[in-house]
């Protein structure tokens, strides 16, 4: 599997934008679907978005559709999450995840590797 390191989290105000990055080690990054999950205080970790191996197919949880965009650059071994129109309920630790070698994914069952997480805090 791959090792993942997230960056780009921080404290922003409602309505602001933030872009998360996840850098992967190794030459196998391109063979895995990639995704983002998040865990709010006192809650379980939930799926946010995923992208397939070539970036041509994406999946989002309903609450972020139209506001978040997941993308990947296989030449840079990096996956991104552009977050616009942020809301206080988006506050969470965001985790990068490497998934299966086909399609996209929404379940933690399909995750082979996790990043350490990056904190996103949205104030009202």
PDB file of C-alpha atoms in Angstrom:
ATOM      1  CA  UNK A   1       0.000   0.000   0.000  1.00  0.00           C
ATOM      2  CA  UNK A   2       0.935   3.644   0.111  1.00  0.00           C
ATOM      3  CA  UNK A   3       1.838   6.068   2.862  1.00  0.00           C
ATOM      4  CA  UNK A   4      -0.282   9.203   2.941  1.00  0.00           C
ATOM      5  CA  UNK A   5       0.373  12.657   4.394  1.00  0.00           C
ATOM      6  CA  UNK A   6      -2.348  15.320   4.479  1.00  0.00           C
ATOM      7  CA  UNK A   7      -1.866  19.080   4.596  1.00  0.00           C
ATOM      8  CA  UNK A   8      -3.877  22.253   4.150  1.00  0.00           C
ATOM      9  CA  UNK A   9      -6.187  22.168   7.140  1.00  0.00           C
ATOM     10  CA  UNK A  10      -6.831  25.207   9.304  1.00  0.00           C
ATOM     11  CA  UNK A  11      -9.291  27.616  10.871  1.00  0.00           C
ATOM     12  CA  UNK A  12     -11.592  29.508   8.508  1.00  0.00           C
ATOM     13  CA  UNK A  13     -14.875  31.379   8.659  1.00  0.00           C
ATOM     14  CA  UNK A  14     -18.180  30.160   7.276  1.00  0.00           C
ATOM     15  CA  UNK A  15     -18.330  30.778   3.538  1.00  0.00           C
ATOM     16  CA  UNK A  16     -14.576  30.579   3.066  1.00  0.00           C
ATOM     17  CA  UNK A  17     -12.664  28.065   0.963  1.00  0.00           C
ATOM     18  CA  UNK A  18      -9.880  25.642   1.817  1.00  0.00           C
ATOM     19  CA  UNK A  19      -7.898  23.142  -0.241  1.00  0.00           C
ATOM     20  CA  UNK A  20      -6.587  19.957   1.299  1.00  0.00           C
ATOM     21  CA  UNK A  21      -3.733  17.987  -0.222  1.00  0.00           C
ATOM     22  CA  UNK A  22      -2.666  14.409   0.338  1.00  0.00           C
ATOM     23  CA  UNK A  23       0.775  13.336  -0.828  1.00  0.00           C
ATOM     24  CA  UNK A  24       1.433   9.645  -1.335  1.00  0.00           C
ATOM     25  CA  UNK A  25       4.733   7.828  -1.268  1.00  0.00           C
ATOM     26  CA  UNK A  26       5.745   5.168  -3.748  1.00  0.00           C
ATOM     27  CA  UNK A  27       5.117   4.548  -7.408  1.00  0.00           C
ATOM     28  CA  UNK A  28       1.842   2.672  -6.920  1.00  0.00           C
ATOM     29  CA  UNK A  29      -0.319   5.720  -6.163  1.00  0.00           C
ATOM     30  CA  UNK A  30      -1.920   5.685  -9.598  1.00  0.00           C
ATOM     31  CA  UNK A  31      -3.351   2.184  -9.231  1.00  0.00           C
ATOM     32  CA  UNK A  32      -5.561   3.061  -6.259  1.00  0.00           C
ATOM     33  CA  UNK A  33      -8.800   4.940  -6.051  1.00  0.00           C
ATOM     34  CA  UNK A  34      -8.388   7.748  -3.522  1.00  0.00           C
ATOM     35  CA  UNK A  35     -10.803   9.345  -1.121  1.00  0.00           C
ATOM     36  CA  UNK A  36     -11.450  11.638   1.813  1.00  0.00           C
ATOM     37  CA  UNK A  37     -13.284  10.847   5.034  1.00  0.00           C
ATOM     38  CA  UNK A  38     -13.954  13.092   8.024  1.00  0.00           C
ATOM     39  CA  UNK A  39     -14.637  12.689  11.706  1.00  0.00           C
ATOM     40  CA  UNK A  40     -16.424  15.395  13.667  1.00  0.00           C
ATOM     41  CA  UNK A  41     -16.071  15.606  17.458  1.00  0.00           C
ATOM     42  CA  UNK A  42     -18.038  12.854  19.153  1.00  0.00           C
ATOM     43  CA  UNK A  43     -19.087  11.265  15.860  1.00  0.00           C
ATOM     44  CA  UNK A  44     -18.020   8.365  13.693  1.00  0.00           C
ATOM     45  CA  UNK A  45     -15.776   8.800  10.690  1.00  0.00           C
ATOM     46  CA  UNK A  46     -17.831   9.389   7.530  1.00  0.00           C
ATOM     47  CA  UNK A  47     -17.186   9.283   3.818  1.00  0.00           C
ATOM     48  CA  UNK A  48     -16.771  12.622   2.019  1.00  0.00           C
ATOM     49  CA  UNK A  49     -15.532  12.041  -1.537  1.00  0.00           C
ATOM     50  CA  UNK A  50     -13.643   9.592  -3.734  1.00  0.00           C
ATOM     51  CA  UNK A  51     -12.027   9.556  -7.169  1.00  0.00           C
ATOM     52  CA  UNK A  52     -11.087   6.620  -9.373  1.00  0.00           C
ATOM     53  CA  UNK A  53      -7.581   5.857 -10.597  1.00  0.00           C
ATOM     54  CA  UNK A  54      -7.556   8.161 -13.647  1.00  0.00           C
ATOM     55  CA  UNK A  55      -9.636  10.949 -12.131  1.00  0.00           C
ATOM     56  CA  UNK A  56     -12.512  10.423 -14.520  1.00  0.00           C
ATOM     57  CA  UNK A  57     -15.099   9.317 -11.982  1.00  0.00           C
ATOM     58  CA  UNK A  58     -15.961  10.909  -8.645  1.00  0.00           C
ATOM     59  CA  UNK A  59     -18.391  10.229  -5.805  1.00  0.00           C
ATOM     60  CA  UNK A  60     -19.562  12.596  -3.066  1.00  0.00           C
ATOM     61  CA  UNK A  61     -21.659  12.420   0.034  1.00  0.00           C
ATOM     62  CA  UNK A  62     -24.833  14.446  -0.403  1.00  0.00           C
ATOM     63  CA  UNK A  63     -23.944  17.144   2.118  1.00  0.00           C
ATOM     64  CA  UNK A  64     -20.897  18.315   0.134  1.00  0.00           C
ATOM     65  CA  UNK A  65     -22.174  17.994  -3.430  1.00  0.00           C
ATOM     66  CA  UNK A  66     -21.770  21.271  -5.296  1.00  0.00           C
ATOM     67  CA  UNK A  67     -19.362  22.634  -2.661  1.00  0.00           C
ATOM     68  CA  UNK A  68     -16.438  20.177  -2.585  1.00  0.00           C
ATOM     69  CA  UNK A  69     -14.360  18.883  -5.487  1.00  0.00           C
ATOM     70  CA  UNK A  70     -11.972  15.948  -5.340  1.00  0.00           C
ATOM     71  CA  UNK A  71      -9.193  15.654  -7.902  1.00  0.00           C
ATOM     72  CA  UNK A  72      -5.872  13.916  -8.325  1.00  0.00           C
ATOM     73  CA  UNK A  73      -2.553  14.463 -10.071  1.00  0.00           C
ATOM     74  CA  UNK A  74      -0.923  11.093 -10.669  1.00  0.00           C
ATOM     75  CA  UNK A  75       2.303  12.742 -11.853  1.00  0.00           C
ATOM     76  CA  UNK A  76       2.621  14.365  -8.416  1.00  0.00           C
ATOM     77  CA  UNK A  77       1.234  11.415  -6.418  1.00  0.00           C
ATOM     78  CA  UNK A  78      -1.261  13.809  -4.863  1.00  0.00           C
ATOM     79  CA  UNK A  79      -5.004  13.929  -4.298  1.00  0.00           C
ATOM     80  CA  UNK A  80      -6.816  17.169  -3.481  1.00  0.00           C
ATOM     81  CA  UNK A  81     -10.067  18.228  -1.858  1.00  0.00           C
ATOM     82  CA  UNK A  82     -11.196  21.733  -2.783  1.00  0.00           C
ATOM     83  CA  UNK A  83     -13.764  22.881  -0.234  1.00  0.00           C
ATOM     84  CA  UNK A  84     -15.883  25.945  -0.993  1.00  0.00           C
ATOM     85  CA  UNK A  85     -18.739  27.609   0.885  1.00  0.00           C
ATOM     86  CA  UNK A  86     -17.612  25.975   4.092  1.00  0.00           C
ATOM     87  CA  UNK A  87     -20.105  25.587   6.920  1.00  0.00           C
ATOM     88  CA  UNK A  88     -19.578  25.087  10.667  1.00  0.00           C
ATOM     89  CA  UNK A  89     -20.876  21.529  10.262  1.00  0.00           C
ATOM     90  CA  UNK A  90     -17.884  20.799   8.011  1.00  0.00           C
ATOM     91  CA  UNK A  91     -15.659  21.066  11.089  1.00  0.00           C
ATOM     92  CA  UNK A  92     -13.826  17.760  11.471  1.00  0.00           C
ATOM     93  CA  UNK A  93     -10.568  15.934  11.139  1.00  0.00           C
ATOM     94  CA  UNK A  94     -10.192  15.079   7.452  1.00  0.00           C
ATOM     95  CA  UNK A  95      -8.465  11.821   6.522  1.00  0.00           C
ATOM     96  CA  UNK A  96      -7.028  10.834   3.180  1.00  0.00           C
ATOM     97  CA  UNK A  97      -7.595   7.218   2.182  1.00  0.00           C
ATOM     98  CA  UNK A  98      -6.316   4.826  -0.457  1.00  0.00           C
ATOM     99  CA  UNK A  99      -9.048   2.559  -1.736  1.00  0.00           C
ATOM    100  CA  UNK A 100      -9.459  -0.295  -4.205  1.00  0.00           C
ATOM    101  CA  UNK A 101      -7.872  -0.651  -7.641  1.00  0.00           C
ATOM    102  CA  UNK A 102     -11.173  -0.151  -9.444  1.00  0.00           C
ATOM    103  CA  UNK A 103     -14.010   2.331  -9.482  1.00  0.00           C
ATOM    104  CA  UNK A 104     -14.590   4.586  -6.518  1.00  0.00           C
ATOM    105  CA  UNK A 105     -15.580   3.726  -2.964  1.00  0.00           C
ATOM    106  CA  UNK A 106     -17.591   5.047  -0.044  1.00  0.00           C
ATOM    107  CA  UNK A 107     -16.905   2.554   2.737  1.00  0.00           C
ATOM    108  CA  UNK A 108     -14.032   2.252   5.176  1.00  0.00           C
ATOM    109  CA  UNK A 109     -14.086  -1.467   4.407  1.00  0.00           C
ATOM    110  CA  UNK A 110     -12.432  -0.664   1.069  1.00  0.00           C
ATOM    111  CA  UNK A 111      -9.654   1.470   2.558  1.00  0.00           C
ATOM    112  CA  UNK A 112      -6.174  -0.008   2.567  1.00  0.00           C
ATOM    113  CA  UNK A 113      -4.198   2.964   3.864  1.00  0.00           C
ATOM    114  CA  UNK A 114      -5.019   6.049   5.944  1.00  0.00           C
ATOM    115  CA  UNK A 115      -3.302   9.357   6.429  1.00  0.00           C
ATOM    116  CA  UNK A 116      -2.828  10.848   9.887  1.00  0.00           C
ATOM    117  CA  UNK A 117      -5.572  13.456   9.418  1.00  0.00           C
ATOM    118  CA  UNK A 118      -5.708  17.223   9.218  1.00  0.00           C
ATOM    119  CA  UNK A 119      -7.985  19.458  11.275  1.00  0.00           C
ATOM    120  CA  UNK A 120     -10.500  21.725   9.563  1.00  0.00           C
ATOM    121  CA  UNK A 121     -12.380  24.174  11.771  1.00  0.00           C
ATOM    122  CA  UNK A 122     -15.097  26.436  10.389  1.00  0.00           C
ATOM    123  CA  UNK A 123     -16.306  29.237  12.633  1.00  0.00           C
ATOM    124  CA  UNK A 124     -19.734  30.814  12.281  1.00  0.00           C
TER     125      UNK A 124
END
